[in-house]
Short mmCIF file of C-alpha atoms (C1' of nucleotides) in Angstrom, two decimals:
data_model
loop_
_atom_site.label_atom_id
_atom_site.label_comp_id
_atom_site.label_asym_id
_atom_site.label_seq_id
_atom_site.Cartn_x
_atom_site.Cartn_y
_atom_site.Cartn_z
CA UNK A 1 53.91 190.73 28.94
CA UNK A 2 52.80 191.37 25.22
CA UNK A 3 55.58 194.35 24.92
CA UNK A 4 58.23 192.58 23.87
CA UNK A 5 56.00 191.34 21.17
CA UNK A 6 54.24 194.21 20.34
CA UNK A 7 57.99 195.61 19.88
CA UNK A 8 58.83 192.86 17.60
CA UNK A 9 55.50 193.33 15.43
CA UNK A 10 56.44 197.04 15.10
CA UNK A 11 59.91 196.19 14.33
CA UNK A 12 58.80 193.74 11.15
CA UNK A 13 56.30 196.24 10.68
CA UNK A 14 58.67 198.71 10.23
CA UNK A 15 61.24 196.32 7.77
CA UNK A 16 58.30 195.61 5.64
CA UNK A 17 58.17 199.01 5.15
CA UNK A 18 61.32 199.42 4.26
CA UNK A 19 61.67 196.38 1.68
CA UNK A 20 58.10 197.10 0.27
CA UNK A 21 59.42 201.28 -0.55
CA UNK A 22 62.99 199.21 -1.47
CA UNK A 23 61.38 197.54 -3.83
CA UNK A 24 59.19 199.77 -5.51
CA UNK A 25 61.90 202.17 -6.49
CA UNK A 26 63.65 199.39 -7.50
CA UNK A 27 60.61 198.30 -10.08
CA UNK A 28 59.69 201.89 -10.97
CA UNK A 29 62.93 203.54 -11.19
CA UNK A 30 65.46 200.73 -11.50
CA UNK A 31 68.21 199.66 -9.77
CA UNK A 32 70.48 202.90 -9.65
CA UNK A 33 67.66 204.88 -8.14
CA UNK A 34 67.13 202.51 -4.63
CA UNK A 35 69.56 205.01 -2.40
CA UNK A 36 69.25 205.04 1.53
CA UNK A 37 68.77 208.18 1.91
CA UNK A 38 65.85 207.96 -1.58
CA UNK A 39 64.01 204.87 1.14
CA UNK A 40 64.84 207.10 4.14
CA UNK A 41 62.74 210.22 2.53
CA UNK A 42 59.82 208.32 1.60
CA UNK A 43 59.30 206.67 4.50
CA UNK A 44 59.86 209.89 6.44
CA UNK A 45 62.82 208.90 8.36
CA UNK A 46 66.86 209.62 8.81
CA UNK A 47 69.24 207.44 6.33
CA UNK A 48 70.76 206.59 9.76
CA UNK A 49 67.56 205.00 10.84
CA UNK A 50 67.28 202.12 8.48
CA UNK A 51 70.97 200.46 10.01
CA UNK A 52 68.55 200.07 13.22
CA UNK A 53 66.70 197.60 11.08
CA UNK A 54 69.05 196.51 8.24
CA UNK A 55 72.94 195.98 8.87
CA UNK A 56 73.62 197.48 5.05
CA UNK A 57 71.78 198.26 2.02
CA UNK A 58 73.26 194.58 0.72
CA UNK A 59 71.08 192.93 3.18
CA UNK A 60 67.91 194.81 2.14
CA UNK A 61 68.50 193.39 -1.64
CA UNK A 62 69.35 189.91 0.08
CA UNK A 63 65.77 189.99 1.29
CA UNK A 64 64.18 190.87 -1.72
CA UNK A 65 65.74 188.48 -3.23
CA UNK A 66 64.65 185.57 -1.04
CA UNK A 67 60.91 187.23 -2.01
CA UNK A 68 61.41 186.53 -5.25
CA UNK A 69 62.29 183.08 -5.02
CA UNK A 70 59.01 182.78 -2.88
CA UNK A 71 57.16 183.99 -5.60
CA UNK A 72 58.67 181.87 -8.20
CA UNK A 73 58.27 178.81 -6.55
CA UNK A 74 54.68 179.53 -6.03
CA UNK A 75 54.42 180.05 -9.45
CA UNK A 76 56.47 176.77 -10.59
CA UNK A 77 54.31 174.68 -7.43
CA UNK A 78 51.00 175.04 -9.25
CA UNK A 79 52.72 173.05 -12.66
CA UNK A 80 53.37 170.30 -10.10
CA UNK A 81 50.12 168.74 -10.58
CA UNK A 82 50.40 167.64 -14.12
CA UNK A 83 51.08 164.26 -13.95
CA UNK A 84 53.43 163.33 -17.69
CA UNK A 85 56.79 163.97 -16.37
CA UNK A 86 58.09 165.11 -19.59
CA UNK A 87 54.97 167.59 -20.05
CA UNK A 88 55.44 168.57 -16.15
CA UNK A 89 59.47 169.34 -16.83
CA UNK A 90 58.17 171.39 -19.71
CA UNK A 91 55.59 173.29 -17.72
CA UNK A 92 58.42 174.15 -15.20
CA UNK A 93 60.57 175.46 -17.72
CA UNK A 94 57.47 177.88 -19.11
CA UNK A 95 56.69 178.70 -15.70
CA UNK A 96 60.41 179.99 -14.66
CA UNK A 97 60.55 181.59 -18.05
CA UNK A 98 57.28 183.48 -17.40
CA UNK A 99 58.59 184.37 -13.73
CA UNK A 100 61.98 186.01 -15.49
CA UNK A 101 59.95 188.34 -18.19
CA UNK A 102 56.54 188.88 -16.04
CA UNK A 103 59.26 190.33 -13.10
CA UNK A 104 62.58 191.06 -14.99
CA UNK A 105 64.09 192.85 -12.01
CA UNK A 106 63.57 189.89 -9.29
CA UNK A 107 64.58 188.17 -11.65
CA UNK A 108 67.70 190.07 -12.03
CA UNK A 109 67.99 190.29 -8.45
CA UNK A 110 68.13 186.60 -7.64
CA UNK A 111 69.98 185.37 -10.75
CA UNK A 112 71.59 188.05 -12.63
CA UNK A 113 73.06 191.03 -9.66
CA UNK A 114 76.09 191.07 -7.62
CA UNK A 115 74.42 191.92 -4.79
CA UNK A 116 72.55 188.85 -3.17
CA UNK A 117 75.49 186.85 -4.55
CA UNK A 118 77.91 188.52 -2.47
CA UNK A 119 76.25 187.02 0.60
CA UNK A 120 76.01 183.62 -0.79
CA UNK A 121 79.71 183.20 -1.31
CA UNK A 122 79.90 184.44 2.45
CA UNK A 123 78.01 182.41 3.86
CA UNK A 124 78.48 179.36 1.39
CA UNK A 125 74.68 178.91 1.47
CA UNK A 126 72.06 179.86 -0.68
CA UNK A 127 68.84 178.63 0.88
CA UNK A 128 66.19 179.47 -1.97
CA UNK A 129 68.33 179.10 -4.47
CA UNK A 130 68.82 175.31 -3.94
CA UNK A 131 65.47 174.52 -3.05
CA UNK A 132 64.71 175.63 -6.39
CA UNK A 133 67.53 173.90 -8.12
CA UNK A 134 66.41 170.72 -6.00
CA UNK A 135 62.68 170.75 -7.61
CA UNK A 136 64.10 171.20 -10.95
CA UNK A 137 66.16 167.97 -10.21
CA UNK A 138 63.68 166.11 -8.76
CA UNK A 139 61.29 166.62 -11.90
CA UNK A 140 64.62 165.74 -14.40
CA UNK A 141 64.59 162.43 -12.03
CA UNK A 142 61.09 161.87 -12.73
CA UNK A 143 61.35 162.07 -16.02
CA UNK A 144 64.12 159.53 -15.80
CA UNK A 145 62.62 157.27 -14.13
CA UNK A 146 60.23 157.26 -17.15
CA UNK A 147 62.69 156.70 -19.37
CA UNK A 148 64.21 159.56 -20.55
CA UNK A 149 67.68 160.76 -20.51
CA UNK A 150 68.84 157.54 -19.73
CA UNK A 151 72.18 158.60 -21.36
CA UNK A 152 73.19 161.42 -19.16
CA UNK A 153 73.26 162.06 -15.34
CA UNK A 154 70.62 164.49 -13.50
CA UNK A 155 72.85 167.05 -12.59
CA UNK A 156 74.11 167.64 -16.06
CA UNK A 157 70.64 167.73 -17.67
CA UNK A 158 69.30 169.45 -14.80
CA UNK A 159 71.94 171.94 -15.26
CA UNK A 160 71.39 171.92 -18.65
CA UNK A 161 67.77 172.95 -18.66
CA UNK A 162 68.79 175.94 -16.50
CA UNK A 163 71.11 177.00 -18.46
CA UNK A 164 68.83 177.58 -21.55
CA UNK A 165 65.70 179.54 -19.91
CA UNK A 166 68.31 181.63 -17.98
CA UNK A 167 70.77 182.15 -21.37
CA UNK A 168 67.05 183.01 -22.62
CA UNK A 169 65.89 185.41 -19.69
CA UNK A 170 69.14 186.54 -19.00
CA UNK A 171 70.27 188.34 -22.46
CA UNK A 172 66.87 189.41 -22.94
CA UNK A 173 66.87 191.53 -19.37
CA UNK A 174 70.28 192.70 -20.45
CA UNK A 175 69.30 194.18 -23.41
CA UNK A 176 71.26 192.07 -25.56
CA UNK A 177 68.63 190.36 -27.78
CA UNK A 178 67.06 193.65 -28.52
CA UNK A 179 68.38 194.00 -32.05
CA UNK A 180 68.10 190.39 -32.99
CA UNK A 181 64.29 189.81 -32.99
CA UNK A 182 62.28 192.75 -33.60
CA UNK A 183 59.22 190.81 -34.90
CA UNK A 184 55.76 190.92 -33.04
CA UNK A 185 55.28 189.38 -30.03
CA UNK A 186 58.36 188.92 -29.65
CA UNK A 187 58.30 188.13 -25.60
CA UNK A 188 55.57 185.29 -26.97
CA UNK A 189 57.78 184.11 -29.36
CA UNK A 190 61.10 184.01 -27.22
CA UNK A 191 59.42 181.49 -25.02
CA UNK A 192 57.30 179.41 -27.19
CA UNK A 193 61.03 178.78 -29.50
CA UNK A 194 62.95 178.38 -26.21
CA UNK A 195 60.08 175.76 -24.73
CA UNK A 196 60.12 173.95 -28.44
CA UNK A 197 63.79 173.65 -27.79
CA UNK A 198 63.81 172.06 -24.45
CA UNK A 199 61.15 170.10 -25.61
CA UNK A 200 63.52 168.83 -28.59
CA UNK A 201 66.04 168.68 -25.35
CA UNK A 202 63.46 165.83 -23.89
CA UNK A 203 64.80 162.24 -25.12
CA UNK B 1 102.65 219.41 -41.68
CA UNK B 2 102.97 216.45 -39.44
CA UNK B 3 101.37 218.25 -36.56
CA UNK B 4 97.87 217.41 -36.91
CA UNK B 5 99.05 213.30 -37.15
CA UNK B 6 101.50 213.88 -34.20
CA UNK B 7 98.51 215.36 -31.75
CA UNK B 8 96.41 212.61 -33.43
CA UNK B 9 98.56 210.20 -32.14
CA UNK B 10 99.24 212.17 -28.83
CA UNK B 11 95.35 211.98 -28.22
CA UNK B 12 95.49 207.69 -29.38
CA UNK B 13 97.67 206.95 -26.92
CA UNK B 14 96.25 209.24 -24.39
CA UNK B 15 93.02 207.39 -24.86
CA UNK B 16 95.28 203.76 -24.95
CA UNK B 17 96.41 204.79 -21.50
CA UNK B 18 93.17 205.82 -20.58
CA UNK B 19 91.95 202.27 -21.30
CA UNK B 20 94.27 200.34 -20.05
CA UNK B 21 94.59 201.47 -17.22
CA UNK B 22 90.73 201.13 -16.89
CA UNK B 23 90.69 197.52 -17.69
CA UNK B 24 93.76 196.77 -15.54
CA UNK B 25 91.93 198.36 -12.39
CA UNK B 26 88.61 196.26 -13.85
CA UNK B 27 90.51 193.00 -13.86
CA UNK B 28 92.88 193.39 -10.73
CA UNK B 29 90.02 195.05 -8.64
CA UNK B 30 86.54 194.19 -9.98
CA UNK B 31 84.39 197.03 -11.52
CA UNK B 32 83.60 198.95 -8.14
CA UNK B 33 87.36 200.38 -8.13
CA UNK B 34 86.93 201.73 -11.56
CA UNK B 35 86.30 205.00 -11.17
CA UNK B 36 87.24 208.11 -12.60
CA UNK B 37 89.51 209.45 -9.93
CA UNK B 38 91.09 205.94 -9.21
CA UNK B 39 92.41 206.24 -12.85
CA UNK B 40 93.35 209.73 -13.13
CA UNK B 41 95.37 209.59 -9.95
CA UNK B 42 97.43 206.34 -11.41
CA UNK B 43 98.18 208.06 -14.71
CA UNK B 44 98.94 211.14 -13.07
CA UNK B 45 96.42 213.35 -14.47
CA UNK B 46 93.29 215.49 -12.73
CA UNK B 47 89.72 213.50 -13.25
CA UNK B 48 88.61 216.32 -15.38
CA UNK B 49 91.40 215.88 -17.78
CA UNK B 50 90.06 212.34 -18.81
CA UNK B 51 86.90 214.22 -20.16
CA UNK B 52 89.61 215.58 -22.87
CA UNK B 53 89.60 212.00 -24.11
CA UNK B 54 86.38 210.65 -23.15
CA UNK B 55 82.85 212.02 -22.89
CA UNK B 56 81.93 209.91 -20.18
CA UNK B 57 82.81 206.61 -17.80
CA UNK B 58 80.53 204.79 -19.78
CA UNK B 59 81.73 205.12 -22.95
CA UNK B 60 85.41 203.97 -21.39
CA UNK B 61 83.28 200.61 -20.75
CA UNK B 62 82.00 200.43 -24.41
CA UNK B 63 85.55 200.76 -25.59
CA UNK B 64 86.66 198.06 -23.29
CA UNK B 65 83.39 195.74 -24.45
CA UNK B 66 84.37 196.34 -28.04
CA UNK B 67 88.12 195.04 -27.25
CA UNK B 68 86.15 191.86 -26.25
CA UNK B 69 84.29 191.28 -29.13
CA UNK B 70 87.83 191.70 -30.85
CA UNK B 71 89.64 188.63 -28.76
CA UNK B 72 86.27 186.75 -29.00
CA UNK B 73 86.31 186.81 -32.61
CA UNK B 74 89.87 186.22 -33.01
CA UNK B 75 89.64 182.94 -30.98
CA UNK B 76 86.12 181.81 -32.53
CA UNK B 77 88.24 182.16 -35.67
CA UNK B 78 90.74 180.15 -35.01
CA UNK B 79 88.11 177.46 -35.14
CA UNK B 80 86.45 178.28 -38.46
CA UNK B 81 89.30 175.88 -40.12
CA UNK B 82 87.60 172.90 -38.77
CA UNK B 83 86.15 171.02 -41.87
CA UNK B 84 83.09 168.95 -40.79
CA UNK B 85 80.10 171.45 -40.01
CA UNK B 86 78.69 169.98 -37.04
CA UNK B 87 82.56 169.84 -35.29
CA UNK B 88 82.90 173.25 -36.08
CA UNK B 89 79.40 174.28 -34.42
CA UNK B 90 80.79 172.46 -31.41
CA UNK B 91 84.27 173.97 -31.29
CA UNK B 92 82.27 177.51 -32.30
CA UNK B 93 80.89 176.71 -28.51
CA UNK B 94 83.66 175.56 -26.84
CA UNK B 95 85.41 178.41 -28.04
CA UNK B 96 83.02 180.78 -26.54
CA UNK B 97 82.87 179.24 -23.56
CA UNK B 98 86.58 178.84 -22.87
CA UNK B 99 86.89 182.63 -23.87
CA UNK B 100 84.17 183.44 -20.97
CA UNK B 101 85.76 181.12 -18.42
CA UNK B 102 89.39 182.79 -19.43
CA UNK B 103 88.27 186.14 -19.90
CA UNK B 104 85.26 186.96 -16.49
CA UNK B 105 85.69 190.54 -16.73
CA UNK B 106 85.46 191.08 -20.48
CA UNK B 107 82.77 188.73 -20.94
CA UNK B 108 81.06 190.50 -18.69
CA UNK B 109 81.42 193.34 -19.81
CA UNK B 110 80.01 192.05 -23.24
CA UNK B 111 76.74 190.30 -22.27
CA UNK B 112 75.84 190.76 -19.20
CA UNK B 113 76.44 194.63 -17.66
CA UNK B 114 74.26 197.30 -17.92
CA UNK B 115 76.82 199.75 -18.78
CA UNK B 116 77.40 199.25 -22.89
CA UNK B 117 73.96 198.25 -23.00
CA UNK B 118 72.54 201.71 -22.94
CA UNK B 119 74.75 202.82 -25.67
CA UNK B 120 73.28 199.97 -27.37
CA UNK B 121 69.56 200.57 -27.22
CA UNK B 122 70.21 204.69 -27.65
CA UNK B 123 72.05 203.70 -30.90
CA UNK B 124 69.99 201.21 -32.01
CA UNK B 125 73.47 199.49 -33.13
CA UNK B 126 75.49 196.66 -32.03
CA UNK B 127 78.17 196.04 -34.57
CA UNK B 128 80.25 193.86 -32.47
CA UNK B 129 77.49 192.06 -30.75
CA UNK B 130 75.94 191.27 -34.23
CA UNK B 131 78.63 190.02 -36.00
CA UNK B 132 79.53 187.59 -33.82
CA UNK B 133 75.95 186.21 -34.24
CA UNK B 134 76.21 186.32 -37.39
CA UNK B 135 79.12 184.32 -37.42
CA UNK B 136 77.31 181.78 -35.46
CA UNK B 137 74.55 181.63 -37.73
CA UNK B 138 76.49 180.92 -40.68
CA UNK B 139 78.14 178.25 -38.54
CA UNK B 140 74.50 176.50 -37.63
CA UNK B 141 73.02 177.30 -41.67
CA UNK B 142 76.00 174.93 -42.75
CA UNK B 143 74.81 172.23 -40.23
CA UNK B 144 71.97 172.66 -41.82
CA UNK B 145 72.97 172.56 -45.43
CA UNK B 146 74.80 169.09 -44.19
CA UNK B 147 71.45 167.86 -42.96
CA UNK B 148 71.03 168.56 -39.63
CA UNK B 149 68.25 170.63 -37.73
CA UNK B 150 66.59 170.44 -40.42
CA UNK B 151 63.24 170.79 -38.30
CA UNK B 152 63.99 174.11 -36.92
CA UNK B 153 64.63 177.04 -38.48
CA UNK B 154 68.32 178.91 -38.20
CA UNK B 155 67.59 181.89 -35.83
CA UNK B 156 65.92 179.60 -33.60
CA UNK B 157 68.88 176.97 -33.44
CA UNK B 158 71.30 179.83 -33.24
CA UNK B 159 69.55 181.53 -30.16
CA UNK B 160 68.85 178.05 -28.48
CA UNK B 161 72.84 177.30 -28.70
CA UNK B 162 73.43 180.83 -27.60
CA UNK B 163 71.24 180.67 -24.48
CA UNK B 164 73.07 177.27 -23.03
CA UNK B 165 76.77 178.73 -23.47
CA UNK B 166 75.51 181.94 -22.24
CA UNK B 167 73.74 180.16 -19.52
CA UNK B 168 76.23 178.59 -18.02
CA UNK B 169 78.95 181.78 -18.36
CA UNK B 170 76.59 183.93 -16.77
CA UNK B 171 75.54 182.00 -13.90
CA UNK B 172 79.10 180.98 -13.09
CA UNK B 173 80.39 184.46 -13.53
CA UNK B 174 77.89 185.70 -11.19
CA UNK B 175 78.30 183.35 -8.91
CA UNK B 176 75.42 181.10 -8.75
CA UNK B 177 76.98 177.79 -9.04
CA UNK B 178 79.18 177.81 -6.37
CA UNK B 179 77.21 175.77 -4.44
CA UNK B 180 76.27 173.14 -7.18
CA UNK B 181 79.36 171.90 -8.19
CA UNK B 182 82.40 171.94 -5.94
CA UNK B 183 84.15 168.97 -7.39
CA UNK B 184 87.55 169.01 -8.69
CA UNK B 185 88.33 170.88 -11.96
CA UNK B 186 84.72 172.60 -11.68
CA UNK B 187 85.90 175.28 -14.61
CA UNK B 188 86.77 171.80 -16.96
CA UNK B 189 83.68 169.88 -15.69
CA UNK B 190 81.32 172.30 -16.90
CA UNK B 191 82.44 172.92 -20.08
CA UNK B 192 83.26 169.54 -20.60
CA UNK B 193 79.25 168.80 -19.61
CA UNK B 194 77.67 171.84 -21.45
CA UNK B 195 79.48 170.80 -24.39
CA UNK B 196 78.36 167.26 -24.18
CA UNK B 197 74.71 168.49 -24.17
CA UNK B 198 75.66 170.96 -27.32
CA UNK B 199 76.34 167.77 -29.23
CA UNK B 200 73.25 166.44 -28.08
CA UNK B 201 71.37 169.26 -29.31
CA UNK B 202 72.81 168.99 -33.12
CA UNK B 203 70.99 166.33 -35.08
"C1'" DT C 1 107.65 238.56 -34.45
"C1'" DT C 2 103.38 239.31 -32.46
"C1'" DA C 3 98.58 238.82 -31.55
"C1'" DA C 4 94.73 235.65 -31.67
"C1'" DT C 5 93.06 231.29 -31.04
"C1'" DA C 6 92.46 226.61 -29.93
"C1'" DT C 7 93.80 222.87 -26.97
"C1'" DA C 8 95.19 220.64 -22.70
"C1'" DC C 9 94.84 220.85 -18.25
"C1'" DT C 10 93.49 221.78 -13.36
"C1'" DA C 11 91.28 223.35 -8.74
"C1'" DA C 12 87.19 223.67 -6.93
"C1'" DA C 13 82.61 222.93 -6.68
"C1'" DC C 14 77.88 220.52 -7.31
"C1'" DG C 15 75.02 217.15 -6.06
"C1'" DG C 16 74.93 212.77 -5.21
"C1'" DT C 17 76.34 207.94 -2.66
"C1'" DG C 18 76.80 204.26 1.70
"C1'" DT C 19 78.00 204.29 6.29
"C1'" DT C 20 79.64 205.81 11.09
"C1'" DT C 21 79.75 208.63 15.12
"C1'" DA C 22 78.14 211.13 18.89
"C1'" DG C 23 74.45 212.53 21.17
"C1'" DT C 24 69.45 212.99 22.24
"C1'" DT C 25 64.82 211.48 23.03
"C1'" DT C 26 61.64 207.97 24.39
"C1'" DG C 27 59.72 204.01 26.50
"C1'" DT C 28 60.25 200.06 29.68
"C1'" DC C 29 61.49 197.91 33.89
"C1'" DA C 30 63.30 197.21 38.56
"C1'" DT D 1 61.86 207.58 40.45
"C1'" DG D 2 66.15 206.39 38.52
"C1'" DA D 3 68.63 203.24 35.39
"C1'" DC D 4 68.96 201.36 31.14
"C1'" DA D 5 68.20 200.04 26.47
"C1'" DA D 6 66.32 201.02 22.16
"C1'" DA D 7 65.01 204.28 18.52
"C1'" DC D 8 66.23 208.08 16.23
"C1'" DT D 9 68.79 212.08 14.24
"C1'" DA D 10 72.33 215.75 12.63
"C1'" DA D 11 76.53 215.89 11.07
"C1'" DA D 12 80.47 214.13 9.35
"C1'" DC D 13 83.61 210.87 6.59
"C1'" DA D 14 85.13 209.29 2.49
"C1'" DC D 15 83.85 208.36 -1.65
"C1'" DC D 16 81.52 208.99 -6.56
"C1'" DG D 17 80.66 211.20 -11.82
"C1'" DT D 18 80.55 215.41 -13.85
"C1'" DT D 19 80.72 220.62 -14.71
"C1'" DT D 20 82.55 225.17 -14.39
"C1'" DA D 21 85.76 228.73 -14.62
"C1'" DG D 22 90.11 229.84 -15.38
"C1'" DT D 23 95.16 229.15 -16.58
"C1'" DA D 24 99.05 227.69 -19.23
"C1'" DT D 25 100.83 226.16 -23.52
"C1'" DA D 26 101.29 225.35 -28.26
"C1'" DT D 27 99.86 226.47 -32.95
"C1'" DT D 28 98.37 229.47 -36.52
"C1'" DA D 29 97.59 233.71 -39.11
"C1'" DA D 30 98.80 238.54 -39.82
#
DNA sequence: TTAATATACTAAACGGTGTTTAGTTTGTCA
DNA sequence: TGACAAACTAAACACCGTTTAGTATATTAA
């Protein structure tokens, strides 16, 4: 009885397809341009046809959000190896930092839009977003138990940290540090200042 | 020949109208229900009419983000009377973040949307946005004239305290710390926390 | 005072949007 | 072979920002 699976391979098939055109209009045309009916004509079918595989067009950003946090903690899991916990904390912060300006708009998608957040607050849970949250904390901890920020708890510098690389990364995908640092290199330059400053943050 | 200042006037508070009603329907109803028609039909007039006074929706939002700036800078100077440097940096900071905790919409508006950001990458100009980083890097060059951060330079310090204030406005205002904190007084927690790690940061 | 002109204003349309409805085609199973 | 469920679509619903063409009104110049 391989039908019903068959069925289900050509129904992921066919969401893959969906999220994969999703998201390329998203990346080459921006936000605005990802319509239903824009997906629909690509992929050859009726706007009506995607609400067999996608409730709303919410839920298809929802999902390409979750992507995105797959990718960055790929990205951050490969800094796990380095064994200083301050250096390691450090080499998370670069790596989230590269993750926001190497893919600005999953970035914007799981930090910055309305979108996926709408379904967090519904559902109060936010799967990917905590496991992320929950590696940051566990390298602050580290670092703790090595001594440093003996004066403060782990949420708040935990929370802290975050809140510098995504200040950084944030007003930089929304166009708001544009006319403050015109220099060259200046992606280079925004990270390397923003890692010497959490590194000054490391005590 | 008090015509010309009477239709001058007319058009003002055509435009006032315009705008308030605008930020009213922002504020009550979030920026989805902000549209053209919604505030034509509540001021009585036809959607086209609003073109009279406005060339188009988005330049209603950079209006509204340049009222921020306004009530941002009137509260961050407010502050500017405190006499030790380092105090004033830190109630520079709490000011800012009380204003984006008081003020979701407009802050918004200011730093994180999309919408006055075109207008200020086609003009190459951000008068508001500029001068109230200017402000805070005279704020951070007298820390420094008083001794402190005397190992970074002033753009860098000024950014770095930027990016935590903005940090932790922009995540809460789009809703991504919903699910870390749900203690009591969340709103007084986290600026009571972000401003703890501010005075960390000056020394 | 009258004719010309500029301004304010509107109805209707253009080309888009997300989503729903009603109905058809297609494939699977008893 | 008939029943049923799933996939799919055309058309419609209710919106959106903006433009066009035309009207009414107020101001100015002759």
């Amino acid at each position: 009885m391989g039908i019903t699976e068959r069925k289900e391979r050509e129904k992921a098939g066919m969401q893959r397809l969906i999220l994969d055109t999703a998201m390329k209009l998203f990346i080459d045309q921006g936000y605005e341009s990802v319509s239903m009916r824009k997906i629909a004509s690509i992929i050859e079918y009726s706007p009506a046809s995607i609400y067999t595989y996608f409730p709303d067009k919410s839920s298809i950003f929802y999902e390409l959000h979750i992507e995105g946090f797959t990718r960055l903690l790929r990205k951050q899991t490969e800094v796990q190896g380095v064994m200083d916990p301050a250096e390691r904390l450090l080499q998370h912060g670069r790596a989230y930092l590269e993750f926001a300006f190497e893919n600005p708009q999953y970035y914007d998608l799981m930090f910055i839009m309305r979108t996926p957040a709408e379904q967090i607050v519904k559902n109060k849970d936010w799967e990917h977003g905590m496991r992320s949250y929950e590696l940051l904390k566990r390298n602050v901890q580290e670092c703790r138990n090595a001594g440093y920020f003996k004066e403060s708890t782990v949420d708040s510098v935990a929370l802290m940290m975050w809140a510098v690389v995504h200040g950084i990364a944030a007003l930089h995908i929304r166009q708001r540090l544009i006319l403050m640092e015109l220099n060259a290199s200046y992606f280079e330059g925004l990270i390397k200042d923003s890692l010497k400053n959490l590194k000054n943050l490391i005590r």
